[in-house]
Amino acid sequence: MSKRIVIALGGNALGNTAAQQLELVSLTAKPIVDLIAAGNEVIIAHGNGPQVGMINLGLSTAAEAGAIKSDMPFPECGAMSQGYIGYHLQNAIGNELTARGLRKDVATVVTQVLVDENDPAFQHPTKPIGSFYDKVAADRIMAQRGCTMVEDAGRGWRQVVPSPKPVDVIEKNTVRALVDSGTVVITVGGGGIPVVRRNGRLVGTPAVIDKDFASAKLAELLNADMLIILTAVEKVAINFGKHDQQWLSDLTPELARQYIAEGQFAPGSMLPKVQAALSFAESAPGRVALITLLEKAKDGIEGKTGTRVHL
């Protein structure tokens, strides 16, 4: 039976350069087209942490060198990342569909996502973006740009920005119309361009919305049957990396909250994925979130693997 599925791809899985990304998406397209070929309506979301950081850094460096007149605002950097990641994905998916004799349009929608200006995340930047630096370089960048940088798990210093929760997807009706017409849609790239509402107007704000939360909100708004959150492991585990590690095939909301309270899931890694999956699963009866590897998505839909979060 066909399903409406939102797939959340990680930005780190798309490579560190445009050339590498273009090569990797041709591999990413194959399991996605497997799901389309099986008759499912597929909507693709993706992260952009490395990509938006590179865009921001490149334009900031150009501004420092006098090659351009000023830094590019962060919302515009997010829009740029949506455009070029979306182009690569729609190109690869379109080519894979054509190779299989499947006639379907593929389109990227540059997407604004509404956030609350009073979200406490704006007072506590936590979302890492861009490259890693040593302490000396990090201090220099913070002094020059007035940004916040923190040490990231022993890998170096990295810029962090606010990560507010998504409230609404502004272009949801456009996305819904495209999906209803049979188009494969790539949207809420990088979690969407964060906007706040001021005096009836939408205004971009410097932040990064977690792509898993944005994907969960989009799946809810589109009345999707399933949200697939892709990660680097086949299943979610408790006691991860320890002698008593246990892989989980099913998670109820009650059990998920228990494990979250126990600190079983790492912040900035598995925790937001479980929280986003939980949010979607509880949004309406019958909705299922699946956390697994991309190449295992088809098996996961059939209940053969992955971690399923459901009522």
Coordinates of C-alpha atoms in Angstrom, one line a residue:
M1 CA 0.0 0.0 0.0
S2 CA 1.5 3.4 -1.0
K3 CA 2.3 5.9 1.6
R4 CA 3.0 9.6 1.8
I5 CA 6.6 9.7 3.2
V6 CA 8.8 12.6 4.4
I7 CA 12.5 11.7 4.3
A8 CA 15.0 13.7 6.4
L9 CA 18.5 13.6 4.9
G10 CA 21.5 14.8 7.0
G11 CA 23.6 17.6 5.6
N12 CA 26.8 15.8 6.7
A13 CA 25.9 12.9 4.5
L14 CA 26.1 15.2 1.4
G15 CA 29.8 15.7 1.5
N16 CA 32.2 18.6 2.2
T17 CA 32.5 20.2 -1.3
A18 CA 30.0 20.9 -4.1
A19 CA 31.9 18.3 -6.3
Q20 CA 31.8 15.7 -3.6
Q21 CA 28.1 16.4 -3.0
L22 CA 27.2 16.0 -6.7
E23 CA 28.9 12.6 -6.6
L24 CA 27.3 11.5 -3.4
V25 CA 23.7 12.5 -4.3
S26 CA 23.8 10.1 -7.3
L27 CA 24.1 7.3 -4.7
T28 CA 21.5 8.9 -2.4
A29 CA 19.0 9.0 -5.2
K30 CA 18.9 5.3 -5.8
P31 CA 17.1 4.2 -2.5
I32 CA 14.9 7.3 -2.7
V33 CA 13.8 6.3 -6.2
D34 CA 13.2 2.7 -4.9
L35 CA 10.5 4.2 -2.6
I36 CA 9.0 6.2 -5.5
A37 CA 9.0 3.2 -7.8
A38 CA 7.1 1.3 -5.2
G39 CA 4.3 3.8 -5.5
N40 CA 5.0 6.1 -2.5
E41 CA 4.6 9.9 -2.5
V42 CA 8.1 11.0 -1.4
I43 CA 9.0 14.5 0.0
I44 CA 12.7 15.1 0.7
A45 CA 14.1 17.4 3.4
H46 CA 17.8 17.8 4.2
G47 CA 20.2 19.4 6.5
N48 CA 22.7 22.1 5.5
G49 CA 25.1 22.5 8.5
P50 CA 28.4 22.1 6.6
Q51 CA 27.1 23.8 3.4
V52 CA 25.6 26.9 5.0
G53 CA 28.8 27.2 7.1
M54 CA 30.9 27.1 4.0
I55 CA 28.8 29.7 2.3
N56 CA 28.8 32.0 5.3
L57 CA 32.6 31.6 5.7
G58 CA 33.3 32.2 2.0
L59 CA 31.3 35.3 1.8
S60 CA 32.7 36.6 5.1
T61 CA 36.2 36.0 3.9
A62 CA 35.4 37.8 0.6
A63 CA 34.0 40.8 2.6
E64 CA 37.1 40.9 4.8
A65 CA 39.3 41.0 1.6
G66 CA 37.1 43.8 0.1
A67 CA 36.0 41.6 -2.8
I68 CA 32.3 42.3 -1.8
K69 CA 30.9 45.2 0.2
S70 CA 29.5 43.4 3.2
D71 CA 28.8 40.0 4.8
M72 CA 25.8 38.1 3.5
P73 CA 23.1 37.8 6.2
F74 CA 22.6 34.3 7.5
P75 CA 19.0 33.8 6.2
E76 CA 20.3 34.5 2.7
C77 CA 23.1 32.0 3.2
G78 CA 20.4 29.5 4.2
A79 CA 18.5 30.3 1.0
M80 CA 21.6 29.8 -1.1
S81 CA 22.2 26.4 0.5
Q82 CA 18.6 25.3 -0.2
G83 CA 19.1 26.3 -3.9
Y84 CA 22.4 24.4 -4.6
I85 CA 21.6 21.3 -2.5
G86 CA 18.2 21.2 -4.0
Y87 CA 19.6 21.5 -7.5
H88 CA 21.9 18.5 -6.9
L89 CA 19.2 16.4 -5.3
Q90 CA 16.6 17.1 -8.0
N91 CA 19.2 16.5 -10.7
A92 CA 20.2 13.2 -9.3
I93 CA 16.7 12.0 -8.5
G94 CA 15.5 13.1 -11.9
N95 CA 18.3 11.3 -13.7
E96 CA 17.6 8.1 -11.7
L97 CA 13.9 8.3 -12.5
T98 CA 14.6 8.7 -16.2
A99 CA 17.1 5.8 -16.1
R100 CA 14.3 3.6 -14.8
G101 CA 11.7 4.8 -17.3
L102 CA 9.7 6.7 -14.7
R103 CA 8.1 10.0 -15.7
K104 CA 7.9 12.3 -12.7
D105 CA 8.7 15.9 -12.1
V106 CA 11.2 16.8 -9.3
A107 CA 11.2 20.3 -7.9
T108 CA 12.9 22.2 -5.1
V109 CA 10.8 24.7 -3.1
V110 CA 12.8 27.4 -1.3
T111 CA 11.1 27.3 2.1
Q112 CA 10.6 29.8 4.9
V113 CA 9.8 28.3 8.3
L114 CA 8.1 30.3 11.0
V115 CA 9.7 30.5 14.5
D116 CA 8.7 32.3 17.6
E117 CA 10.8 35.4 18.3
N118 CA 10.5 34.6 22.0
D119 CA 11.9 31.1 21.7
P120 CA 14.5 30.7 24.4
A121 CA 16.9 29.3 21.9
F122 CA 17.7 32.8 20.8
Q123 CA 19.3 33.5 24.2
H124 CA 21.4 30.3 24.0
P125 CA 23.0 29.5 20.6
T126 CA 23.8 25.8 20.3
K127 CA 23.6 24.7 16.7
P128 CA 27.1 24.1 15.2
I129 CA 27.8 25.3 11.6
G130 CA 30.7 25.5 9.4
S131 CA 34.3 24.5 9.8
F132 CA 36.4 23.6 12.8
Y133 CA 39.2 26.0 14.1
D134 CA 41.9 26.0 16.7
K135 CA 41.5 28.2 19.7
V136 CA 43.6 31.1 18.3
A137 CA 41.6 31.2 15.1
A138 CA 38.3 30.9 17.0
D139 CA 39.2 33.9 19.2
R140 CA 40.1 36.0 16.2
I141 CA 36.9 35.1 14.3
M142 CA 34.7 35.9 17.4
A143 CA 36.5 39.3 17.8
Q144 CA 36.0 40.2 14.2
R145 CA 32.5 39.0 13.6
G146 CA 30.9 39.1 17.1
C147 CA 29.7 35.5 16.7
T148 CA 29.7 32.7 19.3
M149 CA 32.1 29.8 18.9
V150 CA 32.4 26.7 21.2
E151 CA 34.7 23.7 21.5
D152 CA 33.0 20.8 19.8
A153 CA 33.6 17.3 21.2
G154 CA 37.4 17.6 21.0
R155 CA 37.4 18.2 17.3
G156 CA 38.1 22.0 17.5
W157 CA 36.1 25.2 17.8
R158 CA 33.1 25.9 15.8
Q159 CA 30.5 28.6 15.4
V160 CA 27.1 28.1 17.0
V161 CA 23.8 29.9 16.2
P162 CA 20.3 29.7 17.8
S163 CA 18.2 26.7 16.9
P164 CA 14.5 27.6 17.5
K165 CA 11.7 25.2 17.1
P166 CA 9.6 25.4 13.9
V167 CA 6.0 26.7 14.3
D168 CA 4.8 26.6 10.7
V169 CA 6.0 26.1 7.1
I170 CA 5.0 29.2 5.2
E171 CA 5.0 27.4 1.8
K172 CA 3.1 24.3 3.0
N173 CA 0.2 24.8 0.6
T174 CA 2.5 25.1 -2.4
V175 CA 4.3 21.9 -1.3
R176 CA 1.0 20.1 -0.8
A177 CA -0.2 21.1 -4.2
L178 CA 2.9 19.9 -5.9
V179 CA 2.8 16.6 -4.0
D180 CA -0.9 16.1 -4.8
S181 CA 0.0 16.6 -8.5
G182 CA 2.6 13.8 -8.4
T183 CA 5.7 15.9 -8.1
V184 CA 8.7 14.7 -6.0
V185 CA 9.4 17.7 -3.8
I186 CA 12.6 18.8 -2.0
T187 CA 11.8 21.3 0.7
V188 CA 12.5 22.7 4.2
G189 CA 16.2 22.4 3.2
G190 CA 18.5 23.0 6.2
G191 CA 15.4 23.1 8.4
G192 CA 14.0 26.0 6.3
I193 CA 14.9 29.7 6.3
P194 CA 13.9 30.9 9.8
V195 CA 11.5 33.8 9.8
V196 CA 9.6 35.6 12.5
R197 CA 6.4 37.6 12.1
R198 CA 6.6 41.3 13.0
N199 CA 3.7 43.7 12.4
G200 CA 2.2 41.3 9.9
R201 CA 5.4 40.9 7.9
L202 CA 7.8 37.9 7.7
V203 CA 11.4 38.8 8.6
G204 CA 14.4 36.5 8.2
T205 CA 16.4 35.9 11.4
P206 CA 19.9 34.5 11.9
A207 CA 19.4 30.9 13.1
V208 CA 19.4 27.3 12.0
I209 CA 16.3 25.2 12.6
D210 CA 17.1 21.5 13.2
K211 CA 16.2 19.7 10.0
D212 CA 14.6 16.8 11.9
F213 CA 12.2 19.0 13.8
A214 CA 11.4 20.9 10.6
S215 CA 10.8 17.6 8.8
A216 CA 8.5 16.4 11.5
K217 CA 6.5 19.7 11.3
L218 CA 6.3 19.4 7.5
A219 CA 5.2 15.7 7.7
E220 CA 2.5 16.7 10.2
L221 CA 1.2 19.6 8.1
L222 CA 1.2 17.4 4.9
N223 CA -0.7 14.6 6.7
A224 CA 2.1 12.2 5.9
D225 CA 1.8 8.5 6.9
M226 CA 5.5 8.2 7.8
L227 CA 8.5 10.3 8.6
I228 CA 11.9 8.6 7.9
I229 CA 14.8 10.2 9.8
L230 CA 18.1 9.0 8.4
T231 CA 21.2 8.5 10.5
A232 CA 24.5 6.7 10.5
V233 CA 23.2 3.6 12.3
E234 CA 20.6 1.1 11.4
K235 CA 18.7 1.4 14.7
V236 CA 18.6 3.6 17.8
A237 CA 20.4 2.1 20.8
I238 CA 20.5 2.6 24.5
N239 CA 23.8 2.3 26.4
F240 CA 25.3 3.1 23.1
G241 CA 29.0 2.0 22.8
K242 CA 28.9 0.2 26.1
H243 CA 29.1 -3.6 26.8
D244 CA 25.4 -3.7 27.4
Q245 CA 24.4 -1.8 24.3
Q246 CA 20.9 -2.6 23.2
W247 CA 19.4 -1.9 19.7
L248 CA 15.7 -0.8 19.7
S249 CA 13.2 -1.9 17.1
D250 CA 10.2 -0.1 18.6
L251 CA 9.7 2.9 20.8
T252 CA 6.5 4.0 22.4
P253 CA 6.2 7.6 23.5
E254 CA 6.4 6.5 27.2
L255 CA 9.5 4.5 26.6
A256 CA 11.1 7.3 24.5
R257 CA 10.5 9.8 27.3
Q258 CA 12.0 7.5 29.9
Y259 CA 15.2 7.0 27.8
I260 CA 15.4 10.8 27.2
A261 CA 15.1 11.4 30.9
E262 CA 17.9 8.9 31.5
G263 CA 20.2 10.8 29.1
Q264 CA 20.4 7.8 26.7
F265 CA 20.6 9.9 23.6
A266 CA 23.4 12.3 22.8
P267 CA 22.4 16.0 22.4
G268 CA 23.0 17.3 18.9
S269 CA 23.1 13.7 17.6
M270 CA 20.5 11.1 18.3
L271 CA 18.4 13.1 20.8
P272 CA 16.8 15.6 18.3
K273 CA 16.0 12.6 16.0
V274 CA 14.2 10.8 18.7
Q275 CA 12.4 14.0 19.9
A276 CA 11.4 14.8 16.3
A277 CA 10.2 11.2 15.7
L278 CA 8.2 11.4 18.9
S279 CA 6.6 14.7 17.9
F280 CA 5.4 13.3 14.6
A281 CA 4.2 10.0 16.0
E282 CA 2.0 11.8 18.6
S283 CA 0.6 14.3 16.1
A284 CA -2.2 11.9 15.0
P285 CA -3.1 8.2 15.3
G286 CA -1.5 5.9 12.8
R287 CA 1.5 8.0 12.1
V288 CA 4.9 6.2 12.3
A289 CA 8.4 7.7 12.5
L290 CA 11.3 5.5 11.4
I291 CA 15.0 6.1 12.3
T292 CA 17.4 4.1 10.2
L293 CA 20.1 4.1 7.4
L294 CA 19.1 5.4 4.0
E295 CA 19.9 2.1 2.3
K296 CA 17.6 0.3 4.9
A297 CA 14.6 2.7 4.4
K298 CA 12.7 0.3 2.2
D299 CA 13.2 -2.6 4.6
G300 CA 12.3 -0.3 7.5
I301 CA 9.0 0.7 5.9
E302 CA 8.2 -3.0 5.7
G303 CA 9.0 -3.5 9.4
K304 CA 12.1 -5.5 8.8
T305 CA 14.6 -3.1 10.5
G306 CA 15.1 0.4 11.9
T307 CA 13.6 1.9 15.0
R308 CA 9.9 2.6 14.7
V309 CA 8.4 5.3 16.9
H310 CA 4.6 5.0 17.2
L311 CA 1.6 5.1 19.5

